Amino acid sequence: MKLPKLLRLSPAAAPYALLLPFFALFAVFGLFPLLFSLWLAFQAWEPTDGLAAMRFVGLGNFAFALQDEWFWKSLKNTAWLAVASGVPQHLVAIPLAVFIHTRLQRLRNVAVGAYFLPYITSTVAISILFASLFSTDFGVVNAVLGRLFGIDAIDWLGQPENIKPAIATVVFWRYVGFNVVLYLAALQTIPKDLYEAATMDGASRWQQFVHITLPGLKPVMYFGVTLSIIGGLQLFEEPFILTGGRGGSDQAGMTTAMYLYRMAFDFNDFGAASAMSWLLFALVVGLTWATHRAFRPKAGQA
Amino acid sequence: MTTTDVMPTVGRPMAPWAAYALVGAGALLMLAPFWFMFVFATQSRTEIFSLPPPLWFGDDLPGNLAILTERIPFWRNLGWSLYVALMSTALTLLFCSMGGYAFACFEFRHKNALFAFVLGTMLLPSFMNMIPTFMIMDVLGWIDQPRALYIPGAASAFGIFLMRQFVLSSVPRELIEAARMDGCSELGIYWRIVLPLLRPALGTLGLITFIASWNNFIGPLVVMRSPENYTLPLALRSLQSPVDTEWGALMTGSAIATLPLLVLFALSSRQLIAGLTAGAVK
């Protein structure tokens, strides 16, 4: 088969041709929109007015965002949810992974599969299901709590103070298995003879866990925690579905990603929404950097 | 489940059956929601919300389906989900295998900087793209068009990364050199030699892309307008209402949307898990 002359590339030109589709798409749908949103953050604009109606407002949108009570509330909600769903993920995933690694031989893949499954399923379908499980009068969650512990029915999705724990539960359930798999992979890279040597020296299991396992998991912990932070700060689908897209009573379930969506598509203020997205992005970058600092090997350590 | 469930791992050794029981109980908690989803799919709204909640299948599946197809163009929405996911998978496999091969087997100016840049875009949170994506689709006239859902995602940084790793580890450079000596064109080398060798990685990336597109909610939420063009997640969400949600029908729809994922996972869980956590352990 002879290719047309145009397609007979020289080895020097080939990599550029091969990368062209990716970078062309990325430029149009990734980079340009991003720069555009940065520009938009300094404009006052409603889409119904047409592109010509944009007005430069300097830092006006940022000032508006920082004085907006709801924006601050959404940030607090997001932080609360990120911590309450993120920290337990790792506190459960690490011991669970160690447990599966050391104790489970047969059925190991089945167990890992069960924990991982929620990660690949549709957030919307699952959040809809949880909305029914969390229903006050006849939901499964309240039925189980009532039967086992005699707890009175809790209004999970109606009362402001209960919405966030309900959302955090769903998020935890969805991502804990992903972290288990990360930690399991890391555990396999810790040399067995370290444990053998420690046992010979009379180290207890707890000491081995603290002095061999945890340091061995540190690189993956850094990776996993970073992903949890980035993921936690962009929570959107779970709260969106569980609160019917409105944030729940007293906006207790409104995350910042949800709020900037509403700011743009419900309230038509694209400038302010863009400014908010850049403020949230700055927060993501700041926290990612702080995590990097926290996990950096200290002087004198390997 | 709580942390105390699994703490004995660092205490005294425990009997194997206890280990299985603990991990098994946790696994059951993880799987229980799926059980309820499929049980509820066969129950009417009244039965779902009765005490105690139904634990076994009922006979309202046909009734739920009738309500579902009456309220939304369900099969059409399912068709769009499938179409968008397949298109997205095909384009992503093509473009990412090309890009991954270029990064793995060629030397060119700014290669490392470009690759670092590609990796960096993976960390970009999705909310950054929400508003500008809507605007660019508006400018292009792609609002309410399915292509707005599968074309932008085809430039997947994760896909490029996955492909590059696989090419590095399993495509012999000598093979490429030999083909070049024999006068094979550059695109011919990619198409006839590299691509067939990439089959396992293409399978993994294909699965991941298909699932991500199938589950995508924010994309269609921002660009799709008319209910007959909705993909499944958006269509299901449109059934939610503050006063009168048809829970039985909604559960049937959710179960149908979840079923293909369970089948794919059952067939390829190890491949999927390895692909999705690639890059975590260098």
mmCIF file of N, CA, C and O in Angstrom, chain B residues 111-158:
data_model
loop_
_atom_site.group_PDB
_atom_site.id
_atom_site.type_symbol
_atom_site.label_atom_id
_atom_site.label_comp_id
_atom_site.label_asym_id
_atom_site.label_seq_id
_atom_site.Cartn_x
_atom_site.Cartn_y
_atom_site.Cartn_z
ATOM 1 N N LYS B 111 10.741 18.055 23.873
ATOM 2 C CA LYS B 111 9.945 16.869 24.161
ATOM 3 C C LYS B 111 9.609 16.756 25.655
ATOM 4 O O LYS B 111 8.452 16.559 26.031
ATOM 5 N N ASN B 112 10.651 16.899 26.483
ATOM 6 C CA ASN B 112 10.401 16.718 27.917
ATOM 7 C C ASN B 112 9.480 17.789 28.479
ATOM 8 O O ASN B 112 8.609 17.509 29.297
ATOM 9 N N ALA B 113 9.673 19.011 28.007
ATOM 10 C CA ALA B 113 8.814 20.100 28.479
ATOM 11 C C ALA B 113 7.370 19.849 28.058
ATOM 12 O O ALA B 113 6.437 20.020 28.847
ATOM 13 N N LEU B 114 7.207 19.413 26.807
ATOM 14 C CA LEU B 114 5.851 19.148 26.319
ATOM 15 C C LEU B 114 5.185 18.028 27.123
ATOM 16 O O LEU B 114 4.012 18.112 27.481
ATOM 17 N N PHE B 115 5.971 16.977 27.416
ATOM 18 C CA PHE B 115 5.396 15.859 28.157
ATOM 19 C C PHE B 115 5.025 16.277 29.580
ATOM 20 O O PHE B 115 3.954 15.922 30.091
ATOM 21 N N ALA B 116 5.894 17.076 30.203
ATOM 22 C CA ALA B 116 5.591 17.567 31.546
ATOM 23 C C ALA B 116 4.311 18.408 31.514
ATOM 24 O O ALA B 116 3.461 18.320 32.411
ATOM 25 N N PHE B 117 4.179 19.181 30.461
ATOM 26 C CA PHE B 117 2.991 20.016 30.296
ATOM 27 C C PHE B 117 1.734 19.152 30.187
ATOM 28 O O PHE B 117 0.713 19.412 30.834
ATOM 29 N N VAL B 118 1.820 18.089 29.376
ATOM 30 C CA VAL B 118 0.682 17.174 29.224
ATOM 31 C C VAL B 118 0.306 16.575 30.577
ATOM 32 O O VAL B 118 -0.865 16.537 30.968
ATOM 33 N N LEU B 119 1.325 16.120 31.324
ATOM 34 C CA LEU B 119 1.054 15.539 32.645
ATOM 35 C C LEU B 119 0.419 16.566 33.571
ATOM 36 O O LEU B 119 -0.492 16.261 34.329
ATOM 37 N N GLY B 120 0.914 17.807 33.475
ATOM 38 C CA GLY B 120 0.392 18.866 34.338
ATOM 39 C C GLY B 120 -1.097 19.102 34.129
ATOM 40 O O GLY B 120 -1.836 19.354 35.082
ATOM 41 N N THR B 121 -1.543 18.966 32.876
ATOM 42 C CA THR B 121 -2.961 19.231 32.614
ATOM 43 C C THR B 121 -3.865 18.196 33.286
ATOM 44 O O THR B 121 -5.043 18.435 33.486
ATOM 45 N N MET B 122 -3.286 17.036 33.667
ATOM 46 C CA MET B 122 -4.091 16.027 34.353
ATOM 47 C C MET B 122 -4.571 16.523 35.709
ATOM 48 O O MET B 122 -5.570 16.053 36.231
ATOM 49 N N LEU B 123 -3.781 17.443 36.301
ATOM 50 C CA LEU B 123 -4.123 17.906 37.642
ATOM 51 C C LEU B 123 -5.123 19.064 37.615
ATOM 52 O O LEU B 123 -5.541 19.559 38.644
ATOM 53 N N LEU B 124 -5.480 19.502 36.417
ATOM 54 C CA LEU B 124 -6.406 20.620 36.302
ATOM 55 C C LEU B 124 -7.802 20.187 36.751
ATOM 56 O O LEU B 124 -8.373 19.264 36.189
ATOM 57 N N PRO B 125 -8.360 20.838 37.769
ATOM 58 C CA PRO B 125 -9.673 20.401 38.264
ATOM 59 C C PRO B 125 -10.767 20.653 37.224
ATOM 60 O O PRO B 125 -10.688 21.587 36.434
ATOM 61 N N SER B 126 -11.788 19.814 37.253
ATOM 62 C CA SER B 126 -12.825 19.896 36.218
ATOM 63 C C SER B 126 -13.630 21.195 36.301
ATOM 64 O O SER B 126 -14.142 21.663 35.291
ATOM 65 N N PHE B 127 -13.720 21.778 37.494
ATOM 66 C CA PHE B 127 -14.538 22.987 37.586
ATOM 67 C C PHE B 127 -13.945 24.155 36.804
ATOM 68 O O PHE B 127 -14.645 25.078 36.420
ATOM 69 N N MET B 128 -12.616 24.101 36.554
ATOM 70 C CA MET B 128 -11.986 25.179 35.784
ATOM 71 C C MET B 128 -12.509 25.219 34.359
ATOM 72 O O MET B 128 -12.477 26.243 33.701
ATOM 73 N N ASN B 129 -12.946 24.055 33.876
ATOM 74 C CA ASN B 129 -13.347 23.969 32.481
ATOM 75 C C ASN B 129 -14.828 24.209 32.243
ATOM 76 O O ASN B 129 -15.257 24.388 31.112
ATOM 77 N N MET B 130 -15.604 24.189 33.323
ATOM 78 C CA MET B 130 -17.053 24.204 33.195
ATOM 79 C C MET B 130 -17.545 25.413 32.387
ATOM 80 O O MET B 130 -18.221 25.265 31.371
ATOM 81 N N ILE B 131 -17.165 26.593 32.830
ATOM 82 C CA ILE B 131 -17.667 27.813 32.197
ATOM 83 C C ILE B 131 -17.056 28.043 30.818
ATOM 84 O O ILE B 131 -17.766 28.227 29.834
ATOM 85 N N PRO B 132 -15.699 27.982 30.702
ATOM 86 C CA PRO B 132 -15.131 28.174 29.360
ATOM 87 C C PRO B 132 -15.589 27.126 28.349
ATOM 88 O O PRO B 132 -15.744 27.451 27.169
ATOM 89 N N THR B 133 -15.825 25.884 28.783
ATOM 90 C CA THR B 133 -16.314 24.876 27.834
ATOM 91 C C THR B 133 -17.662 25.285 27.276
ATOM 92 O O THR B 133 -17.905 25.214 26.068
ATOM 93 N N PHE B 134 -18.528 25.753 28.167
ATOM 94 C CA PHE B 134 -19.828 26.208 27.685
ATOM 95 C C PHE B 134 -19.654 27.324 26.659
ATOM 96 O O PHE B 134 -20.290 27.318 25.600
ATOM 97 N N MET B 135 -18.743 28.259 26.951
ATOM 98 C CA MET B 135 -18.591 29.406 26.063
ATOM 99 C C MET B 135 -18.044 29.000 24.702
ATOM 100 O O MET B 135 -18.536 29.460 23.670
ATOM 101 N N ILE B 136 -17.037 28.107 24.704
ATOM 102 C CA ILE B 136 -16.472 27.720 23.411
ATOM 103 C C ILE B 136 -17.487 26.913 22.595
ATOM 104 O O ILE B 136 -17.589 27.063 21.382
ATOM 105 N N MET B 137 -18.284 26.094 23.271
ATOM 106 C CA MET B 137 -19.308 25.340 22.560
ATOM 107 C C MET B 137 -20.374 26.278 22.003
ATOM 108 O O MET B 137 -20.924 26.055 20.927
ATOM 109 N N ASP B 138 -20.635 27.328 22.753
ATOM 110 C CA ASP B 138 -21.594 28.334 22.295
ATOM 111 C C ASP B 138 -21.082 29.008 21.022
ATOM 112 O O ASP B 138 -21.803 29.151 20.034
ATOM 113 N N VAL B 139 -19.782 29.377 21.055
ATOM 114 C CA VAL B 139 -19.181 30.037 19.903
ATOM 115 C C VAL B 139 -19.180 29.116 18.684
ATOM 116 O O VAL B 139 -19.471 29.523 17.560
ATOM 117 N N LEU B 140 -18.866 27.830 18.920
ATOM 118 C CA LEU B 140 -18.800 26.865 17.809
ATOM 119 C C LEU B 140 -20.182 26.419 17.344
ATOM 120 O O LEU B 140 -20.308 25.748 16.322
ATOM 121 N N GLY B 141 -21.214 26.779 18.101
ATOM 122 C CA GLY B 141 -22.555 26.313 17.764
ATOM 123 C C GLY B 141 -22.760 24.839 18.082
ATOM 124 O O GLY B 141 -23.557 24.162 17.448
ATOM 125 N N TRP B 142 -22.019 24.329 19.070
ATOM 126 C CA TRP B 142 -22.112 22.916 19.419
ATOM 127 C C TRP B 142 -23.013 22.659 20.626
ATOM 128 O O TRP B 142 -23.077 21.526 21.117
ATOM 129 N N ILE B 143 -23.658 23.707 21.131
ATOM 130 C CA ILE B 143 -24.559 23.494 22.263
ATOM 131 C C ILE B 143 -25.658 22.521 21.838
ATOM 132 O O ILE B 143 -26.201 22.641 20.738
ATOM 133 N N ASP B 144 -25.924 21.554 22.702
ATOM 134 C CA ASP B 144 -26.947 20.538 22.440
ATOM 135 C C ASP B 144 -26.527 19.519 21.371
ATOM 136 O O ASP B 144 -27.358 18.772 20.880
ATOM 137 N N GLN B 145 -25.240 19.522 20.983
ATOM 138 C CA GLN B 145 -24.749 18.548 20.003
ATOM 139 C C GLN B 145 -23.918 17.482 20.716
ATOM 140 O O GLN B 145 -23.015 17.830 21.459
ATOM 141 N N PRO B 146 -24.179 16.212 20.472
ATOM 142 C CA PRO B 146 -23.391 15.156 21.120
ATOM 143 C C PRO B 146 -21.893 15.283 20.868
ATOM 144 O O PRO B 146 -21.093 14.900 21.707
ATOM 145 N N ARG B 147 -21.497 15.867 19.715
ATOM 146 C CA ARG B 147 -20.057 15.961 19.462
ATOM 147 C C ARG B 147 -19.359 16.848 20.497
ATOM 148 O O ARG B 147 -18.174 16.693 20.750
ATOM 149 N N ALA B 148 -20.121 17.753 21.117
ATOM 150 C CA ALA B 148 -19.535 18.579 22.185
ATOM 151 C C ALA B 148 -19.106 17.706 23.359
ATOM 152 O O ALA B 148 -18.327 18.127 24.208
ATOM 153 N N LEU B 149 -19.628 16.478 23.435
ATOM 154 C CA LEU B 149 -19.290 15.603 24.551
ATOM 155 C C LEU B 149 -18.106 14.694 24.252
ATOM 156 O O LEU B 149 -17.362 14.340 25.151
ATOM 157 N N TYR B 150 -17.939 14.264 22.989
ATOM 158 C CA TYR B 150 -16.861 13.299 22.766
ATOM 159 C C TYR B 150 -15.614 13.881 22.126
ATOM 160 O O TYR B 150 -14.548 13.312 22.241
ATOM 161 N N ILE B 151 -15.710 15.030 21.462
ATOM 162 C CA ILE B 151 -14.503 15.544 20.824
ATOM 163 C C ILE B 151 -13.507 16.174 21.813
ATOM 164 O O ILE B 151 -12.332 15.821 21.783
ATOM 165 N N PRO B 152 -13.939 17.053 22.713
ATOM 166 C CA PRO B 152 -12.941 17.653 23.605
ATOM 167 C C PRO B 152 -12.189 16.620 24.445
ATOM 168 O O PRO B 152 -10.981 16.718 24.629
ATOM 169 N N GLY B 153 -12.894 15.606 24.923
ATOM 170 C CA GLY B 153 -12.265 14.629 25.819
ATOM 171 C C GLY B 153 -11.260 13.734 25.122
ATOM 172 O O GLY B 153 -10.461 13.058 25.773
ATOM 173 N N ALA B 154 -11.276 13.715 23.787
ATOM 174 C CA ALA B 154 -10.377 12.825 23.065
ATOM 175 C C ALA B 154 -8.917 13.203 23.275
ATOM 176 O O ALA B 154 -8.023 12.383 23.069
ATOM 177 N N ALA B 155 -8.672 14.439 23.691
ATOM 178 C CA ALA B 155 -7.305 14.837 24.020
ATOM 179 C C ALA B 155 -7.053 14.516 25.491
ATOM 180 O O ALA B 155 -7.019 15.388 26.328
ATOM 181 N N SER B 156 -6.907 13.233 25.785
ATOM 182 C CA SER B 156 -6.782 12.818 27.171
ATOM 183 C C SER B 156 -5.318 12.698 27.581
ATOM 184 O O SER B 156 -4.577 11.877 27.043
ATOM 185 N N ALA B 157 -4.908 13.524 28.535
ATOM 186 C CA ALA B 157 -3.523 13.495 29.000
ATOM 187 C C ALA B 157 -3.215 12.147 29.651
ATOM 188 O O ALA B 157 -2.146 11.570 29.450
ATOM 189 N N PHE B 158 -4.193 11.643 30.387
ATOM 190 C CA PHE B 158 -4.019 10.336 31.025
ATOM 191 C C PHE B 158 -3.768 9.257 29.967
ATOM 192 O O PHE B 158 -2.903 8.392 30.131
#
